[in-house]
Coordinates of C-alpha atoms in Angstrom, one line a residue:
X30 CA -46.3 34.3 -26.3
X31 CA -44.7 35.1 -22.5
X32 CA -40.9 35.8 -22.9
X33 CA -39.2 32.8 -20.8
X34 CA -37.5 33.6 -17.9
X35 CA -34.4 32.0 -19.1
X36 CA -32.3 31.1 -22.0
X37 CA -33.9 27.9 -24.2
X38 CA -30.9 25.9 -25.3
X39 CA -31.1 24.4 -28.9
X40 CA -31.9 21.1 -27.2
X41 CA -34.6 23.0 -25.4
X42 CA -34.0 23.0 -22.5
X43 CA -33.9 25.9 -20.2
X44 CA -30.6 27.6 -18.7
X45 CA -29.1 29.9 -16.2
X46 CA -25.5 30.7 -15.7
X47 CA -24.6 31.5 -11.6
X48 CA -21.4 32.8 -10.4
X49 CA -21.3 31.2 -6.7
X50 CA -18.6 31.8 -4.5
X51 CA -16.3 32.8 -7.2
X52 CA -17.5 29.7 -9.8
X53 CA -20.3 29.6 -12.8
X54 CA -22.3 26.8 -12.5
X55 CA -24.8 26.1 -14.9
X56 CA -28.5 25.1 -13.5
X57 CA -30.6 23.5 -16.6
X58 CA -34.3 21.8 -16.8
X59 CA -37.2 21.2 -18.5
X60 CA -39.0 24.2 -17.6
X61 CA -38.1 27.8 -16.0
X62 CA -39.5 26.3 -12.6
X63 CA -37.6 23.4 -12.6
X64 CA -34.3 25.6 -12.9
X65 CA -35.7 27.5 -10.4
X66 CA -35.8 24.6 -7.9
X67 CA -32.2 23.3 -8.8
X68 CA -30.8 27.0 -8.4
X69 CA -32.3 27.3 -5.1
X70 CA -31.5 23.6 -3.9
X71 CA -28.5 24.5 -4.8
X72 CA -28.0 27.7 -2.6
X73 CA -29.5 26.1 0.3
X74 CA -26.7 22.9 0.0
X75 CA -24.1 25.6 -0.5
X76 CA -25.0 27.2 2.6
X77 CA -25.2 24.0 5.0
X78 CA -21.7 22.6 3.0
X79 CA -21.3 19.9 1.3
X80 CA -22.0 16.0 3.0
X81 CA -18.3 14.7 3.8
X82 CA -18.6 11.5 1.9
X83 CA -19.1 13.5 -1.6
X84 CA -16.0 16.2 -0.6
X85 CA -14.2 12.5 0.3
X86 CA -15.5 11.0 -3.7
X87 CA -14.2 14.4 -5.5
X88 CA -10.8 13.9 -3.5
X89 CA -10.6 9.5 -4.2
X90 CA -11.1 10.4 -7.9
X91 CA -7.8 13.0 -8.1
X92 CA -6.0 11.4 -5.8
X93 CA -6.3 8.2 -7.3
X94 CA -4.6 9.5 -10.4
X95 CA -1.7 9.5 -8.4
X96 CA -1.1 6.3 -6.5
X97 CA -0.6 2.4 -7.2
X98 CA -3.6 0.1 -7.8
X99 CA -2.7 -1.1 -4.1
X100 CA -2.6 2.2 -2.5
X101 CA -6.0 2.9 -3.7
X102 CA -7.4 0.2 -2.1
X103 CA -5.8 0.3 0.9
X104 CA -7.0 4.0 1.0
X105 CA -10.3 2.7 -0.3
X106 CA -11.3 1.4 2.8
X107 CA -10.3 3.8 4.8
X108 CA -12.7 6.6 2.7
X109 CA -15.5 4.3 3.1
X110 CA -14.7 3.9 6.8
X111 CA -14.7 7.5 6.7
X112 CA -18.0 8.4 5.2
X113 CA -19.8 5.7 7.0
X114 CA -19.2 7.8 10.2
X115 CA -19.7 11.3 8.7
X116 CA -22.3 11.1 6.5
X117 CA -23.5 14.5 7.0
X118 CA -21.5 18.2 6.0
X119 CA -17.9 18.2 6.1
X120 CA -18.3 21.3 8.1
X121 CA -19.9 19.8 11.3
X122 CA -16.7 17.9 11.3
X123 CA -15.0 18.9 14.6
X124 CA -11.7 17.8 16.0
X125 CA -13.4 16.1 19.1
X126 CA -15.4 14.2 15.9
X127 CA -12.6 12.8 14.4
X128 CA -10.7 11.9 17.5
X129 CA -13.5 10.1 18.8
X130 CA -13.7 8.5 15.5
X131 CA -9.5 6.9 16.0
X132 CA -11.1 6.1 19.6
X133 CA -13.2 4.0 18.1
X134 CA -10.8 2.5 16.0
X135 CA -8.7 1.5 18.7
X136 CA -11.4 0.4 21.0
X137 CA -12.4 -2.3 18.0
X138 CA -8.8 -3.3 18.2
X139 CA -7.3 -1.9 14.9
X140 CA -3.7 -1.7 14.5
X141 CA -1.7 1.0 15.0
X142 CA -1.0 1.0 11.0
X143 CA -5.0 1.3 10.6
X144 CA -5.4 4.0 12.9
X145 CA -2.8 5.9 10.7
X146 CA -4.3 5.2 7.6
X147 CA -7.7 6.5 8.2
X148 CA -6.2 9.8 10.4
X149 CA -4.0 10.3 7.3
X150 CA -6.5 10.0 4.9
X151 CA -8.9 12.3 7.0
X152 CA -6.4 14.9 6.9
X153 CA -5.9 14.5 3.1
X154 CA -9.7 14.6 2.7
X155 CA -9.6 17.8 4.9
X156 CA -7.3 19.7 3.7
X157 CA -8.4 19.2 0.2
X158 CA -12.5 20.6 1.3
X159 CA -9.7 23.7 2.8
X160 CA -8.6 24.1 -0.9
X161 CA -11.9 23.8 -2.5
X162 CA -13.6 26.5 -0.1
X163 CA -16.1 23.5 1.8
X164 CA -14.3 24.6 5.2
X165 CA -12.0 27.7 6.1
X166 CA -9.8 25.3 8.8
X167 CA -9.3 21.4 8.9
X168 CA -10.7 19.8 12.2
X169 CA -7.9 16.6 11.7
X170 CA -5.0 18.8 11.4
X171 CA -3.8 18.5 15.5
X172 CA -5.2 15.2 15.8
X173 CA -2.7 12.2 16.9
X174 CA -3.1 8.4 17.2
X175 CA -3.2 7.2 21.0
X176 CA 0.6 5.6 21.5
X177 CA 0.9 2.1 22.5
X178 CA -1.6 0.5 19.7
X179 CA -1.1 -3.3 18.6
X180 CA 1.5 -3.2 15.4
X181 CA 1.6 -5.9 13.3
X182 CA 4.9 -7.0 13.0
X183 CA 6.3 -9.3 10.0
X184 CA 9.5 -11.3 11.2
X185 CA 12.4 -12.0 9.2
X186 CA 13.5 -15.4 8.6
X187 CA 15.5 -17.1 11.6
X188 CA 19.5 -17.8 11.0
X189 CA 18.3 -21.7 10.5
X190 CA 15.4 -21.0 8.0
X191 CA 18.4 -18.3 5.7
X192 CA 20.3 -20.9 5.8
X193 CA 18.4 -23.5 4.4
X194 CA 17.5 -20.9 2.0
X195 CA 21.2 -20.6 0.9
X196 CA 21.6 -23.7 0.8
X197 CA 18.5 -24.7 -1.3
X198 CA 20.3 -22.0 -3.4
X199 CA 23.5 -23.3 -4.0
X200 CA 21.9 -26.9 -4.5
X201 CA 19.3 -25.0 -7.2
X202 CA 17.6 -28.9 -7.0
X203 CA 14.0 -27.4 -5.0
X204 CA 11.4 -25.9 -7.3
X205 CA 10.9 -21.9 -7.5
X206 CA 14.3 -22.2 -6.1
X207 CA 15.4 -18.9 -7.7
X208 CA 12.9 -17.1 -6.7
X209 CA 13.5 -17.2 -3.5
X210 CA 17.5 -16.5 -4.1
X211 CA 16.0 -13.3 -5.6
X212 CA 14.1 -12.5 -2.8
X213 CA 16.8 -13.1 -0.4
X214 CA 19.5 -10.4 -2.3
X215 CA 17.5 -8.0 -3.4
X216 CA 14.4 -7.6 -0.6
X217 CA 12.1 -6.8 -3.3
X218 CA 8.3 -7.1 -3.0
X219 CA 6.9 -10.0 -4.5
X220 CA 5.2 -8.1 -7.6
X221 CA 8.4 -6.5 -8.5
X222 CA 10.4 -9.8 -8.5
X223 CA 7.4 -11.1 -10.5
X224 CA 7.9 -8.5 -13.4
X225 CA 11.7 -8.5 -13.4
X226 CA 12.9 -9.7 -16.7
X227 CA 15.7 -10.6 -18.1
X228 CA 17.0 -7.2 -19.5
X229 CA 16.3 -5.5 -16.0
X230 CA 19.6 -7.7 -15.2
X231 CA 22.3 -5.0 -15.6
X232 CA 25.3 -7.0 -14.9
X233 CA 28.0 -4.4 -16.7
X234 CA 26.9 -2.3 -13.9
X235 CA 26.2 -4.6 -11.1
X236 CA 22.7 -3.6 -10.7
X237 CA 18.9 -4.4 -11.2
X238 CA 16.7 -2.1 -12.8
X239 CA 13.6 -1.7 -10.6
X240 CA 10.9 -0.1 -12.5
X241 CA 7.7 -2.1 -12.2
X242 CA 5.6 -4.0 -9.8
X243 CA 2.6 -6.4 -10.8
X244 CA -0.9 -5.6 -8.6
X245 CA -3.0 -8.2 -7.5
X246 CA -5.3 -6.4 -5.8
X247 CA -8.1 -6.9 -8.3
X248 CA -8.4 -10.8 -8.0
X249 CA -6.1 -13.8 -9.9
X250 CA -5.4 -11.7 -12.9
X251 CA -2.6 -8.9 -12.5
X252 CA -2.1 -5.7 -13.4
X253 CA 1.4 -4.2 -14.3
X254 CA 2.2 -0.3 -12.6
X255 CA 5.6 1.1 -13.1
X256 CA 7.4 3.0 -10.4
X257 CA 6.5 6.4 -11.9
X258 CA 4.1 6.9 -9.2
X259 CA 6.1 6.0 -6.0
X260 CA 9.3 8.1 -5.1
X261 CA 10.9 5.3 -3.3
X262 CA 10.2 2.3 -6.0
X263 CA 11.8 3.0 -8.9
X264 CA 15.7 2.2 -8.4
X265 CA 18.7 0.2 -8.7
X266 CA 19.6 -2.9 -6.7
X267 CA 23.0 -3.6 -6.2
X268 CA 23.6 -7.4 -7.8
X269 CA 25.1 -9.4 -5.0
X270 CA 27.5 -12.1 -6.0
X271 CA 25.9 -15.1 -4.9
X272 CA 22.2 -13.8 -6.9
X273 CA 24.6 -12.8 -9.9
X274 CA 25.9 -16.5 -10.2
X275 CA 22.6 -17.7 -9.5
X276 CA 20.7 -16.1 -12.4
X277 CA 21.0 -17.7 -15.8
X278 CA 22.8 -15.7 -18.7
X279 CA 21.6 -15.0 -22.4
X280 CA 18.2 -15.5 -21.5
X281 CA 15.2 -12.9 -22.9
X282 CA 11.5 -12.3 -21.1
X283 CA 10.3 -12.9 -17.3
X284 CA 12.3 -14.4 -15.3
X285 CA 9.5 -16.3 -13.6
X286 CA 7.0 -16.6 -16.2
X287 CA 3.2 -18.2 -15.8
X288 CA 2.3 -21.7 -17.3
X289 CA 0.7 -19.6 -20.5
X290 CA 4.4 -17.9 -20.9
X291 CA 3.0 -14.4 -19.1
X292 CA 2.5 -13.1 -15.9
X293 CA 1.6 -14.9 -13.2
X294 CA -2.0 -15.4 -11.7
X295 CA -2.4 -15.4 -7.9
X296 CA -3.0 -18.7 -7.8
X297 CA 0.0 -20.0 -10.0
X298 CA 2.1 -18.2 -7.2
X299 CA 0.4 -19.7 -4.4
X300 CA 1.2 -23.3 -6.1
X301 CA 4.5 -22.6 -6.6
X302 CA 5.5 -21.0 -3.4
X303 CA 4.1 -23.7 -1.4
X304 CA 6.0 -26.5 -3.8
X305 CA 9.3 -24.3 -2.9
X306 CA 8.4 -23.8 0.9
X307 CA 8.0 -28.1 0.8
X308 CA 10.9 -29.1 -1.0
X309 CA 13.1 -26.0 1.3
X310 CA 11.4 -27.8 4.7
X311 CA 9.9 -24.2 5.3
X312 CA 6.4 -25.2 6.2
X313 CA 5.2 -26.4 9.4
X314 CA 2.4 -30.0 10.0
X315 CA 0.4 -28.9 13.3
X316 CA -2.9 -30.7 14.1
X317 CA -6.4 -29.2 13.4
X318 CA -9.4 -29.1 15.4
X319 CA -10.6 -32.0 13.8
X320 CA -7.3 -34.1 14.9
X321 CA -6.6 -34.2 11.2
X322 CA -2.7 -33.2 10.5
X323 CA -2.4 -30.0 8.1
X324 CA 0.3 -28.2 6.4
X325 CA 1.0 -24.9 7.5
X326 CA 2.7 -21.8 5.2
X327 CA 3.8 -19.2 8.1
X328 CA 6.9 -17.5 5.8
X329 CA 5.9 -15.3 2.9
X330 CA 7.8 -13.3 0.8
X331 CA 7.4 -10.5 2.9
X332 CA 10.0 -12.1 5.2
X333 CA 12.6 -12.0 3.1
X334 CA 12.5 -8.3 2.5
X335 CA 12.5 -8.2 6.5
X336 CA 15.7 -10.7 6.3
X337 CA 17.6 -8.1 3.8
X338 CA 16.7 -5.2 5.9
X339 CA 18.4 -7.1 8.8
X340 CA 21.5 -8.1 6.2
X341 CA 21.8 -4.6 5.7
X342 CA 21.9 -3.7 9.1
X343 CA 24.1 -5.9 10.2
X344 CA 26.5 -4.9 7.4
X345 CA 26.7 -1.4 8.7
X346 CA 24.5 0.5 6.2
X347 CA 23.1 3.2 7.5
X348 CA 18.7 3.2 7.1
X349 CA 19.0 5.8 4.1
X350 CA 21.1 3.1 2.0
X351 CA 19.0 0.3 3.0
X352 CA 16.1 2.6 2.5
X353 CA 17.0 3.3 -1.2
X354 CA 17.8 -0.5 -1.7
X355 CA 14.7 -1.5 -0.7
X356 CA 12.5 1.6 -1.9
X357 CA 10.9 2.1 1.6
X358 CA 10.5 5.7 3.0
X359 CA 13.6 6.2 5.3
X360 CA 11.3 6.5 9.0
X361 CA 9.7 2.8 7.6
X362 CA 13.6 1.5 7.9
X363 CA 14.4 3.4 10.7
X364 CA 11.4 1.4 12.9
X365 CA 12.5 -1.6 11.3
X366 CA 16.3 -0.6 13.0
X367 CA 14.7 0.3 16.2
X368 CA 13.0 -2.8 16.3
X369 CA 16.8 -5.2 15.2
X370 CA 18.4 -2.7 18.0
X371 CA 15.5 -3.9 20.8
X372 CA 16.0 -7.2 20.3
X373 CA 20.0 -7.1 20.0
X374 CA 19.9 -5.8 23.6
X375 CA 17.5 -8.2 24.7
X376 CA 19.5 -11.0 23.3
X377 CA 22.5 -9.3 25.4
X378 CA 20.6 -8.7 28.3
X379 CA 19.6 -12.6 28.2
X380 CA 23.4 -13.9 27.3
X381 CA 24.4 -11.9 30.7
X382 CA 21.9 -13.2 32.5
X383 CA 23.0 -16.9 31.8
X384 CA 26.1 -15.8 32.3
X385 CA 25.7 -14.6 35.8
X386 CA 23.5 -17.7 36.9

């Protein structure tokens, strides 16, 4: 019998051991030829690169280890956006390539906050196939986002709608009416405030344990994350007066527990939020198409974090304070002071300008 041109495995099949550009990789098959063909299909993929959107998958699956359910899916889209419009090697990728790409982006009116994204998660993508030897330089790393881009701005309650909020408070008569107390003095995100219990309540020292969230972003049911993940999330809230008198004492569990006693699904918060937005008055009846009157839900929770960061402002804390109260990166606080500062002037500008009439 021919000696084989390569090892036979126990299992029998046939193997060969490479070193490639400084790695073994191990080529089996059926038969010697077969090995053959991978070892050579191999070499010739090697030498053209590897196709972005598999550099993009190796990079997703680490990086994912690192991140909140949410961030993942936010970056998600952007990797699929990605590899949908470099679907060949990662090292045809040129920097004309990927800023015609955020073109693109902005021509299909993304928001500026989109653009970013899918530029940062190039880069990330990019300097990763750097690290792993796909590419010697990374084509995204002097790219920028055109200025001027749309940004999706969430307001902040007006003074009339916080002070129906306070006063819904103090009254504690409207349904979910702590929650939104919560929300108010503390400016945390809603599935933080959704898995705050009891014994995050630190009243000896004033504060409130922030060390979870709860993640909706995989349908009705949620999933909990703690903060271990995010630099800015895990922290301590200092307990305002009027929240501390608000919360109950002696109490164990979630403070705002679901109908089965656990946490709640996405649509139990959607019931009860509207419930608390119709007994607060904070929901506007506009006419539809169809002449028919509707009910319309235009504050989230989101605006209540916006109303803090303008409490906080307007109580002279500088953004790295409010930053670390509301575990946001200090740059996200400091637009969020730019933008309070724009329309203090403007309010000025328009008080002088009545003035002078």
């Amino acid at each position: 019998m021919a000696k084989q041109k390569y090892y036979q495995r126990p299992d029998g099949l046939y193997e060969s051991i490479r070193k490639i550009n400084g790695r073994r990789v191990a080529f089996r098959g059926k038969t010697c030829r077969e090995v053959d063909r991978k070892i050579l299909a191999y070499q010739e993929q090697a030498q053209a690169g590897r196709p972005f959107p598999v550099v993009a998958a190796q990079w997703q699956r680490e990086h994912d280890k690192t991140v909140s359910l949410s961030t993942q899916m936010v970056y998600g889209y952007a990797v699929k956006r990605l590899c949908a419009a470099f679907p060949k090697s990662i090292r045809d990728v040129k920097p004309l390539d990927v800023k015609r790409y955020l073109n693109d982006l902005e021509r299909a009116g993304y928001s500026a906050q989109t653009v970013q994204t899918d530029l940062s998660v190039c880069k990330m993508i990019c300097s990763y196939a750097v690290i792993s030897g796909d590419i010697d330089v990374s084509p995204a790393t002097e790219i920028r986002k055109s200025r001027g881009l749309p940004v999706k701005r969430r307001e902040a309650l007006t003074e009339e709608q916080e002070a129906i909020v306070k006063r819904v408070s103090a009254e504690r008569k409207a349904h979910f009416w702590l929650f939104g107390c919560l929300l108010l003095y503390t400016g945390m995100r809603r599935g933080e405030a959704l898995a705050l219990t009891y014994g995050d309540i630190d009243r000896k020292a004033g504060v409130i344990h922030v060390t979870k969230k709860l993640s909706y972003a995989t349908g009705q049911v949620p999933v909990l994350e703690d903060h271990l993940k995010s630099e800015n999330g895990r922290r301590d809230i200092p307990l305002l007066p009027p929240l501390a008198a608000a919360l109950p004492r002696n109490r164990a569990g979630l403070i705002f527990p679901g109908e089965d006693g656990g946490f709640m699904r996405s649509s139990e918060i959607t019931k009860n939020w509207r419930r608390y937005c119709r007994d607060a008055g904070l929901f506007a009846a506009e006419r539809a198409s169809n002449g028919e009157t509707v009910e319309t839900f235009h504050i989230t929770p989101h605006c209540f974090r916006h109303s803090m960061a303008t409490i906080c402002y307007e109580a002279g804390l500088d953004p790295r304070q409010t930053a670390r109260i509301l575990g946001d990166a200090v740059e996200t606080v400091e637009g969020v002071y730019t933008h309070l500062r724009q329309q203090r002037q403007k309010s000025a500008a328009e008080i002088l300008a009545e003035y002078c009439k």
